[in-house]
Amino acid sequence: MAKHHVTTTVNGDPVEYLCESEQTLLDCLRDELDLVGAKEGCSSGDCGACSVLLDGRLVCSCLVLGVEAEGRSVETIEGMAQGDELHPLQRKFLEHAALQCGICTPGILVAAKALLAKNPDPTETQVRYWLAGNLCRCTGYDKIVRAVMDAAAEMRGA
Amino acid sequence: MNPQAIGKPLTRIDGRAKVTGAARYAAEFNQPNQAYAVIVSSTIGLGRITGIDPAAEHLPGVLAIISHLNAPRLPYNPHKGGIDPSYGERLHVLQDDQVRFYGQPVALVVADTLVRAERAAAALRITYDAQHPIVGPRDKQAKPIAPEADGRLEADNVRGDPEAALASAAVAVDITSDIARQNHHPMEPHATIAAWDGDRLTLWSKSQFVANEQEEIAAVFGMAPENVQVICPFVGGAFGTSLRTWPHVTLAALAARQVGRPVKLALTRRQMSFTTGHRPRTLQRMALGATRDGRLTSIIHEGTGETSRYEQFIESLTSGTDFMYSCPNVRTRYRLVPLDTGTPTYMRGPGEASGMYALETALDELAYKLGIDPIELRRRNEPRIDESTNRPFSSRSLMACYDIGAERFGWAKRTPEPQSMRDGRLLIGMGTATATYPAMQFPASARARLLADGTAEIESAASDMGPGTYTSMTQVAADTLGIPVGRVRFSLGNSDFPPAPPHGGSQTMAAVGSAIRAACLAVQDLLVERAAANPRSPAHNMGKEALEWVDGHLRRKGGAASGQSYAEIVGAAGGVPVEATVSVARDPEIDNKYSMHAFGAVFVEVSVDPDVGIARVRRALGAYGAGRIVNPRLARSQCLGGMIGGIGMALMEHTSLDARDGRPVNAHMAEYLLPVNLDIPDLDVLFVDEVDPHVNPLGVKGLGEVSLVGMAPAIANAVFHATGRRIHELPIRIEHLLGV
């Protein structure tokens, strides 16, 4: 079976890849483009480790087919820092010790970035609801919520 | 050693790689020309394979379908890795037609892409002759056995006459508990990439114990260990499931050899529910007898855990009971129930997490019967020594933990009667419990290398599944050498490095930290010899005893000169790096002299909605006495993670098996409930400033396990306080609390 040729934009760069019909966007990112920051935790959209933005919308890339990225814009964790300069969310995660093993971290950061793009001044409850789809097994969620709140405040210049 | 880094809340050294997506985990070392393997799991719980339809072999892209029909007979030379059960033999995968448990690997499909491998695996038709498996310890056909003594754990212990003391006790409680099977479910599934180069095998494989994985795979394939290299720089959580080397590692290596290409094999989330260990379900009885003023006169603890038919997995279920409180009459009994399931394995806080649940909920019950505050009851039974061994504790700060914890938590505001505290329509309860875990230290080795630029490279085959091994070990090396952490590069997760023990049992800091410290001291000694041999060195012809290291400089003892730096000493000898490799084991005398454990006091406030029966943790506090805290920021994080694991154990986690065929009915993240952001409230962690001069040179006891232990009983005790209902089953579910 011929593979599909996909032309898309990832983190602002035009990219192309070949993929199979059933290949997920997650596997295309990881195996075809070597962008391994998005993780596979469950393959069923339950854990959020594979979170990316598709045309600015937060999706589980394990539930999106690689072919669906055609002509669209994908943002992953690899595009979050500007060169050596970390995004405020990334810095605050380090300061608040809001990560341990790091597997869920990229997905949480991408999800949090999507939240702050929609709502620069979320309440704690809004942060908890928004991130309820991102499972973490080692760190402890409270630090993650604090880090997001702190980053939001800094980004607002508060 | 002049601590500059140890004790400081440094941010994690590996943090930048993790927040940018640059950190590479096992499945992310894709190899050129790599093929993909998918495990086909048995769909019966017991029986034998009667046929495998080869038609799937002809599907596009399929390179091989490997089963017991065509797999080579593997040598499976004897190997016990310390984390393996002493009795029994590991599953020999694809070596016969027997199915021992639901989900056992029965075939392996290898194809040029993952999609094609999955397609062929789904199409593969396997027929079975199925029998009825016994998968629950309460099944009438399940028979408990006494575990074979293996030197680590006695099945039966007794002192005094606990039966008589219980019968004559002024006040007694006698309770049972049933704690569910749990799966570790780290967010990173197990994965292995295997690549052969002639007779040499490289495995990029998720492992908490790369040294053992190397030796085990060498034994399975009948190879020399030096021909196997295991690489795992990052572990995406594990909690014990990556201590042992499970069949998928063998299968990845086998597949790669069969198809002559590198092969990647990742388990699905579903497969994480049956082939990679679990916390065994436990059934326990705890009977306590006491005087009217609350002195314990009898403790009887009988505990039974699940195991498989082919291995005896033992854990320290009853060990905490022997020494926790002062009591002249104590009996503990530990039994196993072999079942038609995979072998359980260590899961965070193994043994103590379940055993202390029984002890601490029974003690809470006793406190109510006596009308004594639960903390006061523990105070009255605080032992002077470990009464099971008659050894002193190397340090024990349990009551200090209760004191600072109670004050910070506001325990005094608690009104003792059940159902006496409310917030609107919600019932509020406060509970407390003791946590403990042994302070172990397995033998470990490390290499320290000083380079001509004055930086140090440290290597050990340790792992970092998240607590911060990279960071804390760098702190130890920096302080031992007297240089800033920025001049130390610590590498782990490679079996070519000096061997390190399993990254489990809360002893990585003690074991690997002690080895790194010793390696740094040894390399300093070598540098002293270099300097002494150099006629142009100020230390020429001087002995070690006349010299000292101060802030990374070697100088005459007590001298005023700043001395020679590492760069100067290495540079003067031609710039050739100087290295030392050292192995360190705990002095056995220390084990004979002291009883060594971390302790903690856990406080929880729950709310119970009386209309819908939902219990939620509103806040919690853990106060720990765990020796020296190397990095307070990361230590706090580690404890919070453990406490949340305890919340999961108490209120959510439960792998439910279908009694008909042993199938886990909730083998995915939608129905294996874990705490999520919305479930986790304000949590607090306190450390007692504990100095333990005996436990190891660093004075550390470890935090990973003790922080989970104690949480579940504290929650159950809080639920009792809120509702007046004592729940003897974990997890505590809505159906337990309806109608309170």
Short mmCIF file of C-alpha atoms in Angstrom, two decimals, chain B residues 87-404:
data_model
loop_
_atom_site.label_atom_id
_atom_site.label_comp_id
_atom_site.label_asym_id
_atom_site.label_seq_id
_atom_site.Cartn_x
_atom_site.Cartn_y
_atom_site.Cartn_z
CA TYR B 87 11.80 -19.58 44.85
CA GLY B 88 10.48 -20.49 41.45
CA GLU B 89 11.62 -19.73 37.95
CA ARG B 90 10.84 -16.82 35.68
CA LEU B 91 8.47 -17.27 32.76
CA HIS B 92 10.32 -18.81 29.84
CA VAL B 93 8.71 -17.01 27.00
CA LEU B 94 7.59 -18.77 23.78
CA GLN B 95 9.26 -21.99 24.93
CA ASP B 96 6.19 -24.24 25.25
CA ASP B 97 2.46 -24.41 24.58
CA GLN B 98 1.37 -23.74 28.16
CA VAL B 99 -0.65 -20.66 29.10
CA ARG B 100 -0.16 -19.84 32.76
CA PHE B 101 -2.07 -16.58 33.03
CA TYR B 102 -4.27 -14.24 31.03
CA GLY B 103 -2.21 -11.98 28.82
CA GLN B 104 0.88 -14.19 28.75
CA PRO B 105 2.85 -13.50 25.55
CA VAL B 106 2.03 -16.33 23.16
CA ALA B 107 3.36 -14.93 19.89
CA LEU B 108 5.36 -12.05 18.55
CA VAL B 109 4.69 -10.34 15.24
CA VAL B 110 7.57 -8.48 13.62
CA ALA B 111 6.98 -6.17 10.66
CA ASP B 112 8.66 -3.31 8.89
CA THR B 113 6.29 -0.75 10.39
CA LEU B 114 4.33 -0.60 13.63
CA VAL B 115 1.04 -0.29 11.77
CA ARG B 116 1.71 -3.45 9.81
CA ALA B 117 2.85 -5.34 12.90
CA GLU B 118 -0.33 -4.31 14.74
CA ARG B 119 -2.47 -5.27 11.77
CA ALA B 120 -0.94 -8.74 11.58
CA ALA B 121 -1.11 -9.21 15.35
CA ALA B 122 -4.82 -8.41 15.25
CA ALA B 123 -5.30 -10.88 12.40
CA LEU B 124 -3.38 -13.72 14.04
CA ARG B 125 -5.73 -16.58 14.93
CA ILE B 126 -4.72 -18.68 17.91
CA THR B 127 -6.76 -21.57 19.25
CA TYR B 128 -6.59 -22.79 22.81
CA ASP B 129 -7.61 -25.60 25.06
CA ALA B 130 -8.79 -23.44 27.96
CA GLN B 131 -9.09 -24.38 31.61
CA HIS B 132 -10.62 -22.37 34.43
CA PRO B 133 -7.97 -20.28 36.19
CA ILE B 134 -8.06 -19.45 39.89
CA VAL B 135 -7.31 -15.74 40.12
CA GLY B 136 -8.69 -14.55 43.46
CA PRO B 137 -7.25 -15.30 46.91
CA ARG B 138 -10.79 -15.70 48.25
CA ASP B 139 -11.61 -18.37 45.67
CA LYS B 140 -12.44 -21.60 47.51
CA GLN B 141 -9.88 -23.45 45.45
CA ALA B 142 -7.08 -21.01 46.33
CA LYS B 143 -4.80 -22.57 48.91
CA PRO B 144 -2.40 -20.56 51.05
CA ILE B 145 1.14 -21.86 51.47
CA ALA B 146 3.96 -20.91 53.78
CA PRO B 147 6.62 -19.17 51.69
CA GLU B 148 9.95 -20.92 51.53
CA ALA B 149 12.33 -19.23 53.93
CA ASP B 150 14.86 -17.35 51.87
CA GLY B 151 16.95 -15.61 54.48
CA ARG B 152 15.38 -12.23 53.83
CA LEU B 153 12.10 -12.70 55.56
CA GLU B 154 10.75 -15.10 58.14
CA ALA B 155 7.20 -16.25 57.52
CA ASP B 156 6.48 -16.77 61.21
CA ASN B 157 7.73 -14.72 64.12
CA VAL B 158 6.62 -14.85 67.72
CA ARG B 159 7.67 -13.40 71.04
CA GLY B 160 5.83 -13.88 74.32
CA ASP B 161 2.37 -15.45 74.32
CA PRO B 162 0.22 -13.22 72.14
CA GLU B 163 -2.85 -15.52 72.11
CA ALA B 164 -3.10 -15.64 75.88
CA ALA B 165 -2.38 -11.93 76.15
CA LEU B 166 -5.10 -11.15 73.65
CA ALA B 167 -7.62 -13.37 75.43
CA SER B 168 -6.94 -11.65 78.74
CA ALA B 169 -6.59 -8.11 77.40
CA ALA B 170 -8.74 -5.45 79.04
CA VAL B 171 -9.49 -3.98 75.60
CA ALA B 172 -9.06 -5.70 72.25
CA VAL B 173 -9.71 -5.14 68.57
CA ASP B 174 -9.59 -7.79 65.90
CA ILE B 175 -10.01 -6.58 62.32
CA THR B 176 -9.47 -7.87 58.84
CA SER B 177 -8.58 -6.02 55.68
CA ASP B 178 -8.60 -6.70 51.96
CA ILE B 179 -6.38 -4.47 49.85
CA ALA B 180 -6.86 -4.60 46.09
CA ARG B 181 -4.33 -5.59 43.49
CA GLN B 182 -2.72 -2.52 41.99
CA ASN B 183 -0.66 -1.94 38.88
CA HIS B 184 2.22 0.50 38.83
CA HIS B 185 1.04 2.15 35.61
CA PRO B 186 3.91 4.60 35.23
CA MET B 187 3.11 7.04 32.46
CA GLU B 188 5.88 5.59 30.29
CA PRO B 189 5.05 2.10 29.06
CA HIS B 190 7.79 -0.52 29.04
CA ALA B 191 9.82 -0.41 25.83
CA THR B 192 12.95 -2.02 24.46
CA ILE B 193 14.91 -1.42 21.28
CA ALA B 194 17.26 -4.33 20.56
CA ALA B 195 20.12 -4.24 18.05
CA TRP B 196 22.65 -6.99 17.36
CA ASP B 197 26.10 -6.40 15.98
CA GLY B 198 27.45 -9.90 15.43
CA ASP B 199 27.48 -11.46 18.89
CA ARG B 200 27.03 -8.16 20.66
CA LEU B 201 23.61 -7.00 21.74
CA THR B 202 22.65 -3.44 22.62
CA LEU B 203 19.38 -2.84 24.44
CA TRP B 204 17.87 0.61 24.88
CA SER B 205 15.42 -0.53 27.47
CA LYS B 206 13.34 0.93 30.24
CA SER B 207 15.00 -0.34 33.39
CA GLN B 208 15.50 0.56 37.04
CA PHE B 209 18.36 -1.94 37.15
CA VAL B 210 20.49 -1.98 34.00
CA ALA B 211 23.22 -4.11 35.60
CA ASN B 212 20.75 -6.91 36.22
CA GLU B 213 19.09 -6.56 32.83
CA GLN B 214 22.50 -7.04 31.23
CA GLU B 215 23.19 -10.18 33.28
CA GLU B 216 19.75 -11.63 32.88
CA ILE B 217 19.60 -11.27 29.11
CA ALA B 218 23.11 -12.72 28.93
CA ALA B 219 21.86 -15.71 30.95
CA VAL B 220 18.71 -16.14 28.88
CA PHE B 221 20.66 -16.17 25.61
CA GLY B 222 23.72 -17.96 26.99
CA MET B 223 26.02 -15.04 26.27
CA ALA B 224 28.89 -13.42 28.10
CA PRO B 225 27.54 -10.42 30.01
CA GLU B 226 30.16 -8.15 28.45
CA ASN B 227 28.48 -8.75 25.09
CA VAL B 228 25.25 -7.19 26.31
CA GLN B 229 24.93 -3.46 26.88
CA VAL B 230 21.83 -1.91 28.42
CA ILE B 231 21.27 1.82 28.04
CA CYS B 232 18.59 3.80 29.83
CA PRO B 233 19.39 7.42 30.66
CA PHE B 234 15.80 8.32 31.60
CA VAL B 235 13.00 6.30 33.16
CA GLY B 236 9.50 7.69 32.77
CA GLY B 237 8.32 6.61 36.18
CA ALA B 238 8.34 2.97 37.21
CA PHE B 239 7.63 2.56 40.95
CA GLY B 240 9.03 -0.97 40.85
CA THR B 241 7.70 -2.30 37.57
CA SER B 242 11.07 -1.88 35.86
CA LEU B 243 13.16 -3.54 38.56
CA ARG B 244 12.84 -7.00 37.06
CA THR B 245 13.56 -7.79 33.44
CA TRP B 246 10.23 -8.97 32.05
CA PRO B 247 9.65 -11.21 29.00
CA HIS B 248 9.34 -8.37 26.50
CA VAL B 249 13.05 -7.62 26.79
CA THR B 250 13.88 -11.19 25.82
CA LEU B 251 11.31 -11.00 23.03
CA ALA B 252 12.80 -7.80 21.59
CA ALA B 253 16.26 -9.33 21.53
CA LEU B 254 14.93 -12.58 20.08
CA ALA B 255 12.99 -10.76 17.36
CA ALA B 256 15.99 -8.65 16.39
CA ARG B 257 18.10 -11.78 16.06
CA GLN B 258 15.45 -13.61 14.05
CA VAL B 259 14.88 -10.85 11.50
CA GLY B 260 18.46 -9.56 11.42
CA ARG B 261 17.40 -5.98 12.04
CA PRO B 262 17.08 -3.73 15.07
CA VAL B 263 13.63 -4.15 16.61
CA LYS B 264 11.54 -1.85 18.76
CA LEU B 265 9.03 -3.41 21.11
CA ALA B 266 6.80 -1.25 23.30
CA LEU B 267 4.08 -2.64 25.51
CA THR B 268 0.58 -1.29 25.19
CA ARG B 269 -1.08 0.23 28.23
CA ARG B 270 -3.28 -2.84 28.32
CA GLN B 271 -0.28 -5.15 28.41
CA MET B 272 1.06 -3.16 31.36
CA SER B 273 -1.77 -4.74 33.34
CA PHE B 274 -0.66 -8.36 33.17
CA THR B 275 2.95 -9.00 32.25
CA THR B 276 5.01 -6.56 34.27
CA GLY B 277 4.11 -7.22 37.89
CA HIS B 278 1.65 -5.71 40.30
CA ARG B 279 1.18 -4.96 43.98
CA PRO B 280 -0.35 -8.21 45.23
CA ARG B 281 -3.80 -8.17 46.70
CA THR B 282 -3.49 -8.85 50.43
CA LEU B 283 -5.82 -10.29 53.03
CA GLN B 284 -4.88 -9.46 56.59
CA ARG B 285 -5.99 -9.93 60.16
CA MET B 286 -4.75 -7.60 62.88
CA ALA B 287 -5.62 -8.22 66.51
CA LEU B 288 -4.48 -5.88 69.26
CA GLY B 289 -4.84 -6.23 73.01
CA ALA B 290 -4.21 -3.39 75.45
CA THR B 291 -4.53 -2.30 79.02
CA ARG B 292 -7.14 0.30 79.96
CA ASP B 293 -4.48 2.99 79.90
CA GLY B 294 -3.49 2.04 76.37
CA ARG B 295 -0.37 -0.12 76.73
CA LEU B 296 -0.26 -2.77 74.04
CA THR B 297 -0.18 -6.27 75.49
CA SER B 298 -0.68 -8.31 72.34
CA ILE B 299 -0.27 -7.90 68.59
CA ILE B 300 -1.26 -10.65 66.18
CA HIS B 301 -0.76 -9.93 62.49
CA GLU B 302 -1.62 -12.53 59.89
CA GLY B 303 -1.15 -11.51 56.28
CA THR B 304 -1.56 -13.29 52.99
CA GLY B 305 -0.43 -12.03 49.61
CA GLU B 306 -0.99 -13.26 46.07
CA THR B 307 1.74 -14.85 44.04
CA SER B 308 1.89 -16.77 40.77
CA ARG B 309 2.04 -20.54 40.37
CA TYR B 310 5.59 -20.38 39.09
CA GLU B 311 7.28 -17.97 41.49
CA GLN B 312 6.96 -17.07 45.17
CA PHE B 313 6.92 -13.31 45.39
CA ILE B 314 7.43 -12.25 48.99
CA GLU B 315 7.29 -8.78 50.46
CA SER B 316 7.69 -7.39 53.95
CA LEU B 317 3.97 -7.38 54.70
CA THR B 318 4.31 -8.12 58.40
CA SER B 319 7.80 -6.73 59.03
CA GLY B 320 6.77 -3.34 60.37
CA THR B 321 4.53 -4.93 62.97
CA ASP B 322 7.44 -6.66 64.73
CA PHE B 323 9.19 -3.50 65.87
CA MET B 324 6.82 -0.59 65.40
CA TYR B 325 5.48 -0.37 68.94
CA SER B 326 6.47 -1.62 72.34
CA CYS B 327 4.65 -4.87 73.08
CA PRO B 328 5.80 -8.00 74.91
CA ASN B 329 3.60 -10.45 72.99
CA VAL B 330 3.75 -10.33 69.22
CA ARG B 331 3.06 -12.90 66.55
CA THR B 332 3.28 -12.31 62.81
CA ARG B 333 2.43 -14.84 60.16
CA TYR B 334 2.91 -14.42 56.41
CA ARG B 335 1.42 -16.69 53.78
CA LEU B 336 1.15 -16.74 50.00
CA VAL B 337 -1.68 -17.80 47.74
CA PRO B 338 -0.41 -19.08 44.40
CA LEU B 339 -2.80 -18.10 41.62
CA ASP B 340 -3.04 -18.44 37.86
CA THR B 341 -1.74 -14.93 37.26
CA GLY B 342 1.59 -13.34 36.51
CA THR B 343 4.05 -12.88 39.36
CA PRO B 344 3.56 -9.78 41.49
CA THR B 345 6.50 -7.50 42.10
CA TYR B 346 7.64 -4.69 44.32
CA MET B 347 5.47 -1.59 44.04
CA ARG B 348 6.27 1.64 45.84
CA GLY B 349 6.35 0.93 49.57
CA PRO B 350 6.16 -2.85 49.00
CA GLY B 351 4.98 -4.76 52.05
CA GLU B 352 4.89 -1.85 54.46
CA ALA B 353 2.27 0.04 52.43
CA SER B 354 -0.17 -2.84 52.91
CA GLY B 355 1.00 -4.15 56.28
CA MET B 356 1.05 -0.78 58.00
CA TYR B 357 -2.48 -0.24 56.74
CA ALA B 358 -3.62 -3.13 58.90
CA LEU B 359 -1.61 -2.05 61.94
CA GLU B 360 -2.47 1.63 61.79
CA THR B 361 -6.18 1.22 61.18
CA ALA B 362 -6.38 -1.30 64.03
CA LEU B 363 -4.54 1.11 66.30
CA ASP B 364 -7.02 3.83 65.38
CA GLU B 365 -9.86 1.49 66.24
CA LEU B 366 -8.18 0.75 69.57
CA ALA B 367 -7.81 4.47 70.27
CA TYR B 368 -11.57 4.88 69.92
CA LYS B 369 -12.27 1.91 72.18
CA LEU B 370 -9.95 3.32 74.80
CA GLY B 371 -11.04 6.92 74.41
CA ILE B 372 -7.44 7.98 73.94
CA ASP B 373 -6.19 10.35 71.26
CA PRO B 374 -4.58 8.32 68.47
CA ILE B 375 -1.29 10.22 68.73
CA GLU B 376 -1.24 9.82 72.49
CA LEU B 377 -1.84 6.09 72.07
CA ARG B 378 1.20 5.83 69.83
CA ARG B 379 3.22 7.88 72.28
CA ARG B 380 2.36 5.50 75.11
CA ASN B 381 3.64 2.59 73.04
CA GLU B 382 6.75 4.23 71.65
CA PRO B 383 9.53 1.65 72.09
CA ARG B 384 12.98 2.49 73.44
CA ILE B 385 14.59 -0.10 71.19
CA ASP B 386 13.59 -2.42 68.37
CA GLU B 387 12.01 -5.14 70.50
CA SER B 388 12.07 -7.70 67.70
CA THR B 389 15.87 -7.69 67.54
CA ASN B 390 16.77 -5.95 70.82
CA ARG B 391 18.85 -3.49 68.82
CA PRO B 392 18.73 0.26 69.28
CA PHE B 393 17.36 2.35 66.45
CA SER B 394 20.10 4.17 64.57
CA SER B 395 17.70 7.09 64.90
CA ARG B 396 13.96 7.27 65.34
CA SER B 397 12.12 10.57 65.15
CA LEU B 398 8.57 9.26 65.05
CA MET B 399 7.23 11.29 67.95
CA ALA B 400 9.03 14.38 66.71
CA CYS B 401 7.23 13.82 63.39
CA TYR B 402 3.91 13.61 65.22
CA ASP B 403 4.70 16.73 67.24
CA ILE B 404 5.62 19.01 64.36
#
